[in-house]
Amino acid sequence: MSDKFDVIVIGAGPAGYVAAIRAAQLGLKTACVDAFTGKDGKQALGGTCLNVGCIPSKALLDSSRQYWNIAHNLPVHGISVKDAKVDMATFIGRKDKIVKQFTGGIGQLFKANKVTPYYGTGKLLKGNSVEITAADGSKQTISATNVILASGSVPIELPFAKFDGKNIVDNAGALDFTEVPKRLGVIGAGVIGLELGSVWRRMGSEVTIIEALPDFLSVADADIAKLAAKEFAKQGLDIKLDAKLNKAEVKKDGVHLTYTDKSGEQQLVVDKLLVAVGRRAYSTGLLADDTGVKLDERGRILVDEHCHTGVDGVWAIGDAVRGPMLAHKGSEEGVAVAEWIAGKAGHVNYDTVPFVIYTEPEVAWAGKTEKELKDAGIPYKVGTFPFAAIGRAVAMNEAVGQVKMLAHADTDRILGVHMVGPGVSELIAECVVAMEFKGSSEDLARIVHAHPTLSEAVHEAALSVDKRAIHKGN
């Protein structure tokens, strides 16, 4: 087989493998290089998202939700279960089976689309060649007209709380606890910290989350963040804001934490510590010195609005470049770049990328927050509607949260939609579609929504923008 390709993709995460498949669909001879190894020691396509991120965390979130419901939701329905127990081997094993199913599925998709996979670490060389280093140290070089860099990201490690894989862990370690930690400490109240903190809280852990920022979920709309914080507190998540970790020491009785808050220096002992303070672009060893590809001060690959690096035939996508570190953002960039390479009209609208936190309740948003609109001096109208007034939510015993819609005061164009509540990870899609087509709140207000459904909260929030909601006071 020739080692000359039209496209080589370095990285088989949600940005890279999608780019490879789309390029192959467009008739381009495509290869994809990836070094991720699964628990069985074999190549595991799918990157962080599929192996130790999005998919396994959602599997554990669902399993833990089932367990939590037994004691906290089912009794309201008149259903009682005594002495419920969790088999940890099965609990973790189910997650592993799901991961294996999907990583294997990508392999099948590669085969079906005639994408050639290479197992090893890829390095871009001058002239659009890629050096592949296998696990045994052996090397080979392949080349292409176009190379797409999709190397992804890695967890940020704190110098005073280094990962040891046992006591102090990253997201991957928190997915593989062999028993429920009695006391779990989490550094960082972002997506990873909240989701994995929720998993182990539901399973019985005493969870303390230490967050350096003074505001909870500062990236989200303030009203939505406030509602979410209230619900998480009810569930027993102890979230300490404006608190900075200074030291983490592993001792016989646990991990001893020293942190500083408004009251001064504090001490906390936990059995396990999850450090989830963010991720950084993974570009170490990715580029030979003479490729001409440039990195910014944060190690991200510099690209233009078309994800091009400025070096002929070299592109970069996903977590390795600017923008939110979201699997779906990376995937859409992968599709767009493949289409640009093929001479077609690729497209990514970064203004309508949805954000989701898969806690209970879920948090989701797209577009601008109210603060962003105020700071930009953009006139706007606000519509809100609580899930407490939605019949389906009440029937589900999940009547918490609300939908908040922001529309331009003059044109009525939807500028942002923010939600906390049941199933909002799915509800946000309707709003993204409306925003993508430059829709107005009036457009959503005039669309018939099925009754009884959770989507009625979106409908009523749209009506509320002009103070004509039916099922609440205006």
mmCIF file of C-alpha atoms in Angstrom, residues 1-9 28-33 116-118 123 125 127-132 139-147:
data_model
loop_
_atom_site.group_PDB
_atom_site.id
_atom_site.type_symbol
_atom_site.label_atom_id
_atom_site.label_comp_id
_atom_site.label_asym_id
_atom_site.label_seq_id
_atom_site.Cartn_x
_atom_site.Cartn_y
_atom_site.Cartn_z
ATOM 1 C CA MET A 1 0.000 0.000 0.000
ATOM 2 C CA SER A 2 1.313 3.445 -0.891
ATOM 3 C CA ASP A 3 2.308 5.694 1.990
ATOM 4 C CA LYS A 4 1.228 8.831 0.076
ATOM 5 C CA PHE A 5 -2.197 10.196 1.014
ATOM 6 C CA ASP A 6 -4.429 13.107 0.175
ATOM 7 C CA VAL A 7 -5.106 13.700 3.875
ATOM 8 C CA ILE A 8 -3.398 12.566 7.067
ATOM 9 C CA VAL A 9 -5.128 13.304 10.358
ATOM 10 C CA LEU A 28 -9.818 11.711 -0.544
ATOM 11 C CA LYS A 29 -7.318 8.984 0.288
ATOM 12 C CA THR A 30 -7.103 9.365 4.062
ATOM 13 C CA ALA A 31 -5.031 8.097 6.990
ATOM 14 C CA CYS A 32 -5.522 8.708 10.702
ATOM 15 C CA VAL A 33 -2.723 8.409 13.283
ATOM 16 C CA THR A 116 -6.230 3.772 6.976
ATOM 17 C CA PRO A 117 -5.501 3.795 10.734
ATOM 18 C CA TYR A 118 -1.961 3.983 12.103
ATOM 19 C CA LYS A 123 4.775 14.231 14.467
ATOM 20 C CA LEU A 125 7.615 17.111 9.587
ATOM 21 C CA GLY A 127 6.837 19.185 3.698
ATOM 22 C CA ASN A 128 3.644 17.639 5.113
ATOM 23 C CA SER A 129 5.173 14.319 6.089
ATOM 24 C CA VAL A 130 4.215 12.627 9.337
ATOM 25 C CA GLU A 131 6.602 10.558 11.418
ATOM 26 C CA ILE A 132 4.823 7.796 13.341
ATOM 27 C CA LYS A 139 9.358 4.699 13.308
ATOM 28 C CA GLN A 140 7.850 5.102 9.859
ATOM 29 C CA THR A 141 7.053 8.136 7.728
ATOM 30 C CA ILE A 142 4.031 8.796 5.561
ATOM 31 C CA SER A 143 3.142 11.936 3.605
ATOM 32 C CA ALA A 144 0.114 13.777 2.259
ATOM 33 C CA THR A 145 -0.985 16.841 0.395
ATOM 34 C CA ASN A 146 -2.896 17.944 3.495
ATOM 35 C CA VAL A 147 -2.310 17.245 7.177
#
